[in-house]
Amino acid sequence: MKNKATLLITLLSVLAFNSYAQSTAEKKGDKQYSKYAYIDATKTYERIAEKGYKSADMFLKLGNSYYFNADLPKAAKWYTEFFAMNPEAQPEIYFRYAQTLKSIGDYKKADEVMKQFDKVAADDMRAKNFKSKEDYMAEIKANSGRYNIEDAGINSEYSDYGSAYSGTRLVFTSSRDTGSFAQKKHKWTNQYFTSLYAADASPEGALMAPEKFAKNVNSKFHEATPVFTKDGNTMYFTRNNFNNGKKGKDANKITLLKIYKATLIDNRWDKVTELAFNSDAYSCAHPMLSPDEKTLYFASDMPGGKGQSDLWKAAINGDGSLGTPVNLGDVINTEGKETFPMLTDENELYFATDGHPGLGGLDIFMAQVKPDGTFKNPINIGAPANSPQDDFAYLIDTKTRKGFLSSNREGGKGFDDIYKFLETRKLICEQELSGIVTDLETGEVLANTKVTLMDEKFNKLEEVTSDDKGFYKFNSVECGKIYYVRAEKEKYETKEQRITISKTTGKTDLPIQLEKTVKPVTVGDDLAKAFGIKIIYFDLDKWDIRPDAALELEKILDVMKQYPTMKIDVRSHTDSRASFKYNEKLSDRRAKSTMAWLVKNGVDAARLTAKGYGETKLVNKCADNVKCSEEE
């Protein structure tokens, strides 16, 4: 493997392409949020806040409401107000606050909040990522032991690597017996220029003796890493900058790599042309087609990359031309080498890299492709697929879980060798996450509900709509992971649920019940219950309105202003301490005090009645002469 910078890139090139369970506090927060499900929370509470009322509970709910609707700058405003009154919070609120601070450009404060998040949730992976102390060796160990690997049976004492399927044949790269026109990449090797070889497979899957493939394509320089369309009529492959008998060089007179395209005409590979994005100034190599054959992936050190070699993709147009290359981005590419891409029909990108933590040399990683085309964080596929040496050129049949990889690990026959493998266990344990969306009160199924899947950092992963039976489904979620599912429907409150997926393959059922934004209120209904209004308490022997009581009364006031014909009856109660007559008078004063507050704030007295009931309607057994604790 160490000689591949010459074998595949240039005679003297320096590139080397081939080489939580939910906490009680969180549950409490969910319940607090649901208490206000019948009023448009943001409108009501902002009206209250504009009048100067301050409440940590109100500010938190305002922040959450805007956060759920992805209005992070406004969420930041109310979370800031919340933390000004209450410097301690549930771990998730610290994280949300940090996210919203970033949305307004306050990264310094966001980092400070993340440090607080780490203090209260040190075991959370987000905190670990923030501190950059993830134990990658533990991940590799967990992913190891999933492959049965053995020599593919086609290796030589030279370099053999980079296989591809062409019908029932395996086409690969080899530097075996290519004649006397041999220049070495490194003086401690004895490798010839590489050519393409092919081996037929027996009915049992064993590979037969290799023979040269497409002699008219093989030149006196390097050919390597082909990929074929499903109809077998088009091939993309890597070659030194050499075509039509002419050798190209860069400014330093170095012959680099290019990707070429050939067409099968009358059983002969012809019309060899280089792709338009090639250049004499940089290398392009190791092409791979997407399953739908509409995108070409490849490795290159072209301008705009992140490191020594990056992975790129280019759209294949209807006329066969190629679009402008697009870098796969920071999630995949590093300042090191990323090379040998392979995309499966299961939306998984396999590639070799030395830029992500591995066992040594090039390691093979897998990154899942998200629905929007971006990538999840790469995962090391573990030993024995990876070794302390270079491991690369991964190829798998997703139906049989059989495939090939290349490596220069110890114990091989040549410099690089091709190994065949059987994957005995998939890298990612996955489940189906699904459920039915219904109306909380009536049980009616809710069709056309938008359901969003988010990871534990609240990054949007996927969005679906419930069908006519209220059913929604996410086909693939990872076992053991924490997700958040958000449901949104017109005239209903947005609801967010936290779910931890089990650690075994299967299905997870998550029913969702939504509450209506507006709930009908009829004559005789308890307004406090209908609108989630807390009980109003008074100090001992007092009847003046406390600040916390005023906050609750503001909700009543807001509703009554919106519905000017609504009339309400204010009722006050006491416990059994003191005399029956005294309690009756005290509760009556409290009821009238409440009524007077509403009148003072603009409610017509004709719309109000008030009465004190004293100790006539106790909520427990603690009547006169019954022994009870102070708490009771």
XYZ file of C-alpha atoms in Angstrom:
632
model
C 0.000 0.000 0.000
C 2.853 2.395 0.746
C 3.796 2.551 -2.922
C 0.413 3.597 -4.228
C 1.194 7.274 -4.486
C 3.373 6.351 -7.468
C 1.279 3.426 -8.699
C -1.934 5.424 -8.929
C -1.126 9.094 -8.866
C 2.216 9.694 -10.522
C 5.684 8.337 -10.896
C 6.901 10.703 -8.153
C 3.626 12.110 -6.649
C 3.414 12.905 -2.951
C -0.325 12.043 -2.854
C -1.486 8.658 -1.607
C -4.997 7.993 -2.809
C -4.849 4.261 -2.660
C -2.729 4.014 0.033
C -31.013 9.033 29.068
C -33.659 7.679 30.262
C -35.860 10.791 30.742
C -35.365 12.491 34.111
C -38.125 13.255 36.584
C -37.468 16.945 36.081
C -37.929 16.588 32.332
C -41.243 14.772 32.822
C -42.332 17.535 35.172
C -41.437 20.094 32.550
C -43.522 18.249 29.960
C -46.496 18.248 32.296
C -46.075 21.959 33.012
C -46.020 22.671 29.295
C -49.166 20.625 28.657
C -51.102 22.615 31.261
C -51.171 25.552 28.880
C -52.191 23.574 25.844
C -55.554 25.353 25.490
C -54.248 28.898 25.022
C -51.944 30.257 22.394
C -49.025 30.371 24.808
C -46.773 32.828 23.037
C -49.471 35.423 22.384
C -50.948 35.245 25.851
C -47.686 35.291 27.790
C -46.077 38.000 25.673
C -49.051 40.220 26.396
C -48.494 39.513 30.073
C -44.751 40.085 29.859
C -45.248 43.412 28.100
C -47.067 44.630 31.212
C -43.994 43.993 33.311
C -44.960 40.699 34.938
C -41.993 38.449 35.577
C -42.125 34.704 36.116
C -39.397 32.126 35.532
C -42.063 29.573 34.675
C -43.628 31.875 32.097
C -40.268 32.793 30.507
C -39.280 29.131 30.251
C -42.494 28.219 28.501
C -42.127 31.129 26.114
C -38.580 30.007 25.286
C -39.724 26.439 24.712
C -42.652 27.546 22.555
C -40.386 29.473 20.206
C -37.750 26.749 20.276
C -40.313 24.161 19.181
C -41.209 26.404 16.271
C -37.532 26.865 15.346
C -37.578 30.589 16.062
C -34.302 30.443 17.943
C -33.558 34.195 18.263
C -36.864 34.768 20.049
C -36.313 31.657 22.137
C -32.928 33.066 23.185
C -34.614 36.247 24.444
C -36.952 34.360 26.779
C -34.402 31.787 27.896
C -32.165 34.719 28.861
C -35.013 36.124 30.962
C -35.572 32.692 32.508
C -31.942 32.216 33.518
C -31.809 35.763 34.926
C -34.447 34.701 37.456
C -33.456 31.069 37.833
C -29.756 30.282 37.264
C -30.349 26.523 37.647
C -32.355 24.447 35.226
C -32.919 21.010 33.764
C -29.948 19.810 31.635
C -31.919 19.980 28.396
C -32.685 23.664 28.924
C -28.977 24.473 29.163
C -28.451 22.771 25.834
C -31.343 24.536 24.148
C -30.184 27.870 25.503
C -26.693 27.308 24.104
C -28.146 26.445 20.709
C -30.241 29.591 20.615
C -27.324 31.766 21.715
C -25.395 30.515 18.719
C -28.289 31.552 16.509
C -27.714 35.170 17.534
C -23.941 34.971 17.252
C -23.124 34.903 20.971
C -20.704 31.991 20.780
C -18.743 32.968 23.876
C -21.784 32.798 26.087
C -22.959 29.647 24.304
C -19.679 27.960 25.248
C -20.160 29.074 28.857
C -23.633 27.556 28.881
C -22.287 24.341 27.380
C -19.793 24.158 30.242
C -22.723 24.397 32.638
C -24.458 21.702 30.596
C -21.410 19.501 31.040
C -21.539 20.009 34.811
C -25.139 18.822 35.077
C -25.003 16.188 32.281
C -21.446 14.924 32.115
C -22.551 11.563 30.663
C -24.386 13.194 27.774
C -22.585 12.601 24.499
C -23.128 16.217 23.496
C -21.129 17.310 26.515
C -18.409 14.799 25.656
C -18.231 16.046 22.096
C -17.975 19.572 23.366
C -14.989 18.631 25.492
C -13.452 16.578 22.647
C -12.822 13.569 24.868
C -14.757 10.875 23.111
C -13.150 7.435 23.587
C -12.931 6.292 19.969
C -11.150 3.065 20.886
C -14.223 1.935 22.807
C -16.323 2.584 19.709
C -13.945 0.554 17.560
C -14.016 -2.294 20.073
C -17.813 -2.281 20.083
C -17.887 -2.417 16.282
C -15.317 -5.206 15.993
C -15.857 -8.915 15.488
C -18.493 -8.554 12.779
C -16.552 -9.961 9.827
C -15.237 -13.315 8.748
C -12.261 -12.442 6.523
C -9.979 -14.564 4.357
C -7.721 -14.272 1.337
C -9.780 -13.786 -1.826
C -7.707 -16.379 -3.697
C -6.593 -14.080 -6.527
C -3.619 -12.314 -4.938
C -0.094 -12.221 -6.275
C 3.235 -11.287 -4.742
C 2.665 -7.818 -6.133
C 0.026 -5.215 -5.348
C -3.616 -6.280 -5.786
C -6.460 -4.037 -4.683
C -9.511 -2.014 -5.622
C -12.194 -4.457 -6.810
C -15.488 -3.853 -8.628
C -18.363 -6.017 -9.874
C -18.942 -6.385 -13.603
C -21.741 -8.881 -13.943
C -20.466 -12.121 -12.392
C -16.845 -11.044 -12.709
C -14.658 -9.259 -10.194
C -12.474 -6.623 -11.838
C -9.516 -5.371 -9.820
C -6.192 -3.559 -9.942
C -2.887 -5.420 -10.025
C 0.779 -4.716 -10.689
C 1.529 -8.352 -11.532
C 3.527 -9.234 -14.678
C 2.965 -6.083 -16.676
C 6.218 -6.291 -18.630
C 9.576 -4.669 -18.298
C 8.413 -1.041 -18.453
C 8.635 -0.737 -14.704
C 9.310 2.284 -12.583
C 9.097 2.074 -8.851
C 7.337 4.407 -6.509
C 9.613 3.619 -3.584
C 13.005 1.963 -3.745
C 12.112 -0.668 -1.165
C 9.291 -1.980 -3.453
C 9.397 -3.719 -6.766
C 6.028 -2.812 -8.241
C 5.167 -2.500 -11.912
C 2.570 -0.167 -13.358
C -0.891 -1.408 -12.516
C -3.427 -2.774 -14.969
C -6.990 -4.034 -14.744
C -7.580 -7.770 -14.258
C -10.772 -9.813 -14.021
C -11.690 -13.075 -12.308
C -14.846 -15.070 -13.071
C -16.815 -16.419 -10.137
C -17.911 -20.039 -9.890
C -21.537 -20.912 -8.981
C -20.313 -21.405 -5.405
C -18.763 -17.931 -5.401
C -15.106 -18.931 -5.656
C -12.960 -16.737 -7.888
C -11.245 -18.317 -10.864
C -7.753 -17.534 -12.182
C -7.511 -13.826 -13.152
C -6.802 -12.595 -16.661
C -6.165 -9.176 -18.114
C -9.276 -7.083 -18.568
C -9.853 -4.832 -21.592
C -6.381 -4.900 -23.077
C -7.144 -1.894 -25.265
C -7.889 0.161 -22.110
C -4.721 -0.857 -20.301
C -1.855 1.455 -21.191
C 1.842 1.539 -20.332
C 0.939 3.647 -17.306
C -1.389 3.022 -14.372
C -5.012 1.909 -14.745
C -6.935 1.223 -11.569
C -10.203 1.188 -9.599
C -12.943 0.781 -12.210
C -16.690 1.007 -11.676
C -19.384 -0.197 -14.103
C -22.965 0.782 -14.843
C -25.564 -1.921 -14.192
C -26.105 -2.528 -17.908
C -22.367 -3.149 -18.281
C -21.980 -0.660 -21.130
C -20.135 2.162 -19.373
C -16.996 2.113 -17.264
C -15.300 4.836 -15.235
C -11.731 4.186 -14.139
C -8.526 5.788 -12.874
C -5.489 6.299 -15.090
C -2.393 8.437 -15.093
C -2.722 11.640 -17.101
C -2.264 9.792 -20.388
C -4.578 9.540 -23.366
C -4.194 9.156 -27.107
C -0.487 8.570 -26.674
C 0.096 11.848 -24.841
C 1.208 12.209 -21.246
C 0.162 15.335 -19.333
C 2.088 16.935 -16.470
C 1.487 19.599 -13.870
C 3.602 22.722 -13.311
C 6.177 20.599 -11.517
C 6.306 18.171 -14.453
C 4.535 15.474 -12.455
C 2.031 13.178 -14.114
C -1.025 13.044 -11.891
C -4.218 10.980 -11.968
C -7.401 11.471 -13.936
C -10.749 9.707 -14.194
C -11.704 8.360 -17.622
C -14.874 7.014 -19.153
C -15.094 4.149 -21.657
C -18.034 2.701 -23.594
C -18.564 -0.945 -24.544
C -19.088 -1.177 -28.319
C -19.257 -4.595 -30.010
C -17.734 -6.237 -26.910
C -14.811 -3.846 -26.996
C -14.148 -0.954 -24.615
C -13.797 2.126 -26.775
C -14.205 5.918 -26.785
C -11.912 6.446 -23.816
C -12.357 10.083 -22.754
C -11.329 11.999 -19.679
C -13.966 13.680 -17.552
C -14.385 17.437 -17.873
C -13.474 18.256 -14.273
C -10.033 16.638 -14.577
C -6.978 18.878 -14.615
C -3.250 18.609 -15.163
C -2.860 20.544 -11.881
C -4.511 18.056 -9.493
C -5.476 14.407 -9.270
C -8.879 12.737 -9.480
C -9.173 9.023 -8.756
C -11.201 6.041 -7.527
C -14.627 6.682 -9.088
C -17.777 5.094 -7.652
C -21.370 5.302 -8.881
C -24.379 5.912 -6.665
C -26.976 3.094 -6.757
C -29.233 5.135 -9.073
C -26.200 5.918 -11.293
C -27.018 9.633 -11.227
C -23.995 10.661 -9.169
C -20.293 9.932 -9.439
C -18.243 9.914 -6.223
C -14.460 10.164 -6.315
C -11.315 11.289 -4.468
C -9.339 14.399 -5.393
C -6.970 17.064 -4.118
C -8.599 19.719 -6.300
C -8.866 23.303 -4.992
C -11.570 23.841 -2.389
C -10.826 20.663 -0.487
C -10.097 20.234 3.201
C -6.902 18.216 3.154
C -4.516 15.955 1.268
C -7.366 14.277 -0.595
C -11.114 14.736 -0.154
C -14.205 12.937 -1.285
C -16.302 14.711 -3.891
C -19.413 14.041 -5.938
C -20.626 15.207 -9.340
C -24.051 14.842 -10.907
C -24.278 12.732 -14.070
C -26.467 14.606 -16.517
C -28.939 13.032 -18.900
C -26.540 13.391 -21.812
C -23.768 11.648 -19.851
C -21.834 14.823 -19.057
C -20.741 15.581 -15.508
C -21.806 18.486 -13.331
C -19.556 20.654 -11.177
C -17.909 18.632 -8.391
C -19.221 19.203 -4.857
C -17.117 18.547 -1.770
C -18.758 16.126 0.678
C -18.010 18.491 3.527
C -16.441 18.620 6.954
C -18.336 15.661 8.393
C -16.512 13.379 5.965
C -13.353 15.218 4.942
C -10.424 16.198 7.154
C -6.968 17.661 6.770
C -5.768 14.106 6.109
C -6.694 11.637 3.367
C -10.193 10.499 2.476
C -10.302 8.122 -0.476
C -11.937 5.022 -2.073
C -15.632 5.967 -1.691
C -18.378 3.340 -2.028
C -22.092 4.131 -1.731
C -24.572 1.309 -1.061
C -28.259 0.996 -1.850
C -28.840 1.321 1.906
C -27.656 4.939 1.874
C -24.345 4.165 3.495
C -21.073 5.716 2.379
C -17.981 3.587 3.021
C -14.577 5.167 2.576
C -10.963 4.946 3.718
C -9.369 7.664 5.799
C -6.499 8.487 8.111
C -8.160 11.687 9.240
C -10.670 10.062 11.608
C -9.464 8.106 14.703
C -8.619 4.552 13.731
C -6.352 1.613 14.391
C -3.545 2.913 12.168
C -2.920 3.844 8.546
C -6.050 4.060 6.443
C -9.138 2.726 8.214
C -12.505 1.982 6.648
C -15.382 4.088 7.943
C -19.087 4.215 7.236
C -21.275 7.315 7.266
C -25.027 7.107 6.830
C -26.578 9.443 4.306
C -29.396 11.591 5.703
C -32.613 12.222 3.721
C -31.372 15.711 2.826
C -28.134 14.310 1.372
C -25.841 15.278 4.234
C -23.992 12.727 6.329
C -24.097 11.407 9.840
C -20.807 11.219 11.700
C -18.524 8.501 10.283
C -18.204 5.268 12.257
C -15.136 3.036 12.302
C -16.264 -0.420 11.127
C -13.860 -2.105 13.558
C -11.492 -5.057 13.434
C -10.783 -7.356 11.687
C -11.959 -5.312 8.697
C -9.560 -2.637 9.916
C -6.014 -3.339 11.049
C -2.971 -1.333 12.207
C -2.027 -1.012 8.505
C -3.869 0.408 5.484
C -7.374 -0.910 4.881
C -9.365 0.448 1.942
C -11.421 -0.238 -1.204
C -14.473 -1.661 0.592
C -17.067 -3.379 -1.610
C -20.210 -5.136 -0.351
C -23.299 -6.873 -1.751
C -25.991 -5.666 0.643
C -28.233 -8.657 -0.087
C -25.703 -11.388 0.760
C -23.547 -9.252 3.104
C -20.523 -10.611 1.240
C -17.825 -8.452 -0.246
C -14.167 -7.546 -0.638
C -11.686 -5.126 0.863
C -8.021 -4.390 0.255
C -5.252 -4.223 2.824
C -1.506 -4.347 3.276
C -1.871 -5.947 6.704
C 0.591 -8.466 7.992
C 0.213 -12.034 6.748
C -0.719 -11.098 3.183
C 0.637 -12.652 0.026
C 1.808 -9.468 -1.670
C 2.217 -5.783 -1.046
C -1.530 -5.096 -1.119
C -3.980 -7.974 -1.091
C -7.674 -8.428 -1.699
C -9.640 -10.138 1.065
C -13.142 -11.518 0.834
C -15.463 -11.202 3.793
C -18.850 -12.086 5.206
C -20.435 -9.493 7.453
C -22.099 -11.437 10.275
C -23.709 -8.458 11.993
C -24.596 -5.045 10.595
C -22.712 -2.081 11.931
C -25.833 -0.119 12.794
C -28.596 -1.801 14.784
C -31.774 -0.218 13.458
C -35.446 -0.140 14.310
C -38.630 1.130 12.740
C -40.200 3.950 14.754
C -43.910 4.411 14.121
C -47.240 5.193 15.733
C -50.693 6.694 15.354
C -51.535 10.347 15.948
C -54.858 10.920 17.710
C -56.912 13.634 19.402
C -56.240 13.461 23.149
C -59.875 13.907 24.168
C -61.865 12.164 21.435
C -59.381 9.519 20.280
C -60.042 10.551 16.663
C -57.161 9.701 14.332
C -55.412 12.783 12.969
C -54.443 12.510 9.320
C -52.027 14.930 7.629
C -50.106 15.625 10.830
C -46.502 16.728 10.300
C -44.210 14.496 12.345
C -40.518 15.410 12.647
C -37.727 13.139 13.851
C -34.793 14.831 15.624
C -31.616 13.527 17.175
C -30.632 14.157 20.786
C -29.168 17.514 19.756
C -32.521 18.479 18.198
C -31.098 18.380 14.681
C -33.829 17.591 12.178
C -33.330 14.124 10.668
C -36.526 13.372 8.790
C -40.066 14.639 8.306
C -43.184 12.624 7.405
C -46.939 13.178 7.300
C -49.448 10.847 8.944
C -51.721 8.988 6.519
C -55.526 8.855 6.472
C -55.400 6.458 9.434
C -53.183 8.758 11.458
C -50.202 6.442 10.979
C -46.650 7.746 10.666
C -43.386 5.827 10.242
C -39.643 6.402 10.279
C -38.053 3.391 8.609
C -34.665 3.560 10.274
C -33.644 4.731 13.740
C -30.570 3.529 15.621
C -30.850 1.103 18.505
C -30.026 2.523 21.931
C -30.230 6.122 20.719
C -32.296 8.990 22.107
C -34.593 10.792 19.692
C -37.189 13.552 19.905
C -40.406 13.333 17.897
C -42.373 16.501 17.267
C -45.971 16.495 15.974
C -47.588 19.600 14.465
C -51.106 20.108 13.146
C -53.279 23.138 12.580
C -55.619 23.892 15.507
C -53.558 21.616 17.769
C -50.718 22.330 20.153
C -47.277 21.289 18.973
C -46.118 18.312 21.005
C -42.588 17.018 21.485
C -41.812 13.577 22.896
C -38.517 11.990 23.932
C -37.964 8.331 23.056
C -35.094 5.962 23.800
C -34.869 3.164 21.228
C -34.196 -0.329 22.564
C -30.865 -2.007 21.893
C -32.165 -4.820 19.692
C -33.415 -4.831 16.094
C -37.183 -4.534 15.801
C -39.953 -1.937 15.977
C -40.724 0.840 18.435
C -44.297 2.094 18.815
C -44.754 5.734 19.822
C -48.401 6.884 19.842
C -48.907 10.644 19.827
C -51.902 12.403 21.362
C -52.475 16.038 20.498
C -54.525 18.612 22.370
C -56.585 21.219 20.588
C -55.329 24.780 20.739
C -58.840 26.064 21.469
C -61.116 24.059 23.737
C -64.889 24.732 23.794
C -66.113 26.066 27.147
C -69.771 25.665 28.085
C -71.862 27.127 30.865
C -70.900 25.594 34.189
C -67.387 24.478 33.154
C -64.514 24.966 35.558
C -62.480 27.673 33.793
C -59.384 26.878 35.827
C -59.383 23.286 34.614
C -60.207 24.241 31.041
C -57.252 26.603 30.742
C -54.777 24.886 33.017
C -54.809 27.647 35.614
C -53.126 26.909 38.901
C -54.905 27.231 42.251
C -54.513 30.747 43.635
C -53.078 30.751 47.149
C -53.151 33.435 49.836
C -50.804 34.022 52.735
C -51.987 32.899 56.164
C -54.795 35.113 57.414
C -54.426 37.383 54.345
C -56.618 38.169 51.356
C -54.408 40.448 49.259
C -53.393 39.229 45.793
C -49.811 37.870 45.751
C -47.588 38.250 42.618
C -47.939 34.560 41.726
C -51.715 34.855 42.027
C -51.673 37.935 39.811
C -49.930 35.915 37.089
C -52.727 33.351 37.117
C -55.387 36.057 37.181
C -53.738 37.652 34.136
C -54.658 34.511 32.216
C -58.295 34.845 33.261
C -58.188 38.523 32.390
C -56.794 37.784 28.935
C -59.522 35.226 28.221
C -62.308 37.501 29.436
C -61.075 40.340 27.236
C -61.086 38.036 24.230
C -64.636 36.839 25.069
C -66.580 39.891 26.359
C -69.814 37.983 27.014
C -68.189 35.428 29.284
C -69.261 35.509 32.938
C -67.454 33.756 35.764
C -68.024 32.871 39.396
C -65.051 33.197 41.771
C -65.050 30.652 44.607
C -62.719 30.602 47.600
C -62.069 27.833 50.132
C -60.057 27.268 53.301
C -58.878 24.334 55.363
C -60.432 23.505 58.751
C -58.033 25.426 60.980
C -59.668 28.264 62.963
C -63.428 28.411 63.498
C -66.106 27.628 60.941
C -67.437 31.189 61.038
C -63.992 32.771 60.778
C -63.096 30.618 57.738
C -66.345 31.521 56.035
C -65.607 35.245 56.423
C -61.927 34.848 55.406
C -62.789 32.950 52.232
C -65.477 35.481 51.391
C -62.956 38.326 51.715
C -60.562 36.422 49.469
C -63.195 35.785 46.830
C -64.200 39.457 46.817
C -60.530 40.513 46.731
C -60.053 38.388 43.613
C -63.177 39.864 42.048
C -61.984 43.384 42.899
C -58.621 42.731 41.192
C -60.387 41.711 37.987
C -62.674 44.756 38.104
C -59.689 47.033 38.729
C -58.042 45.603 35.622
C -60.981 46.265 33.336
C -63.612 43.540 33.809
C -67.202 44.744 34.239
C -68.403 43.815 37.740
C -71.683 42.627 36.200
C -69.772 39.755 34.640
C -68.500 38.531 38.017
C -69.867 36.842 41.098
C -67.854 35.831 44.146
C -68.488 33.691 47.190
C -66.457 32.175 49.996
C -67.215 28.611 51.061
C -64.934 28.451 54.079
C -64.244 24.891 55.166
C -67.434 23.393 53.741
C -65.709 21.672 50.807
C -62.472 20.185 52.102
C -60.199 18.390 49.674
C -59.069 15.794 52.261
C -60.182 14.164 55.523
C -58.818 16.931 57.748
C -62.060 18.203 59.248
C -62.399 19.600 62.756
C -61.205 17.250 65.511
C -59.390 15.009 62.973
C -55.644 14.640 63.641
C -53.682 15.734 60.553
C -50.153 16.828 59.794
C -49.294 20.435 58.931
C -48.723 19.421 55.315
C -52.174 17.798 55.140
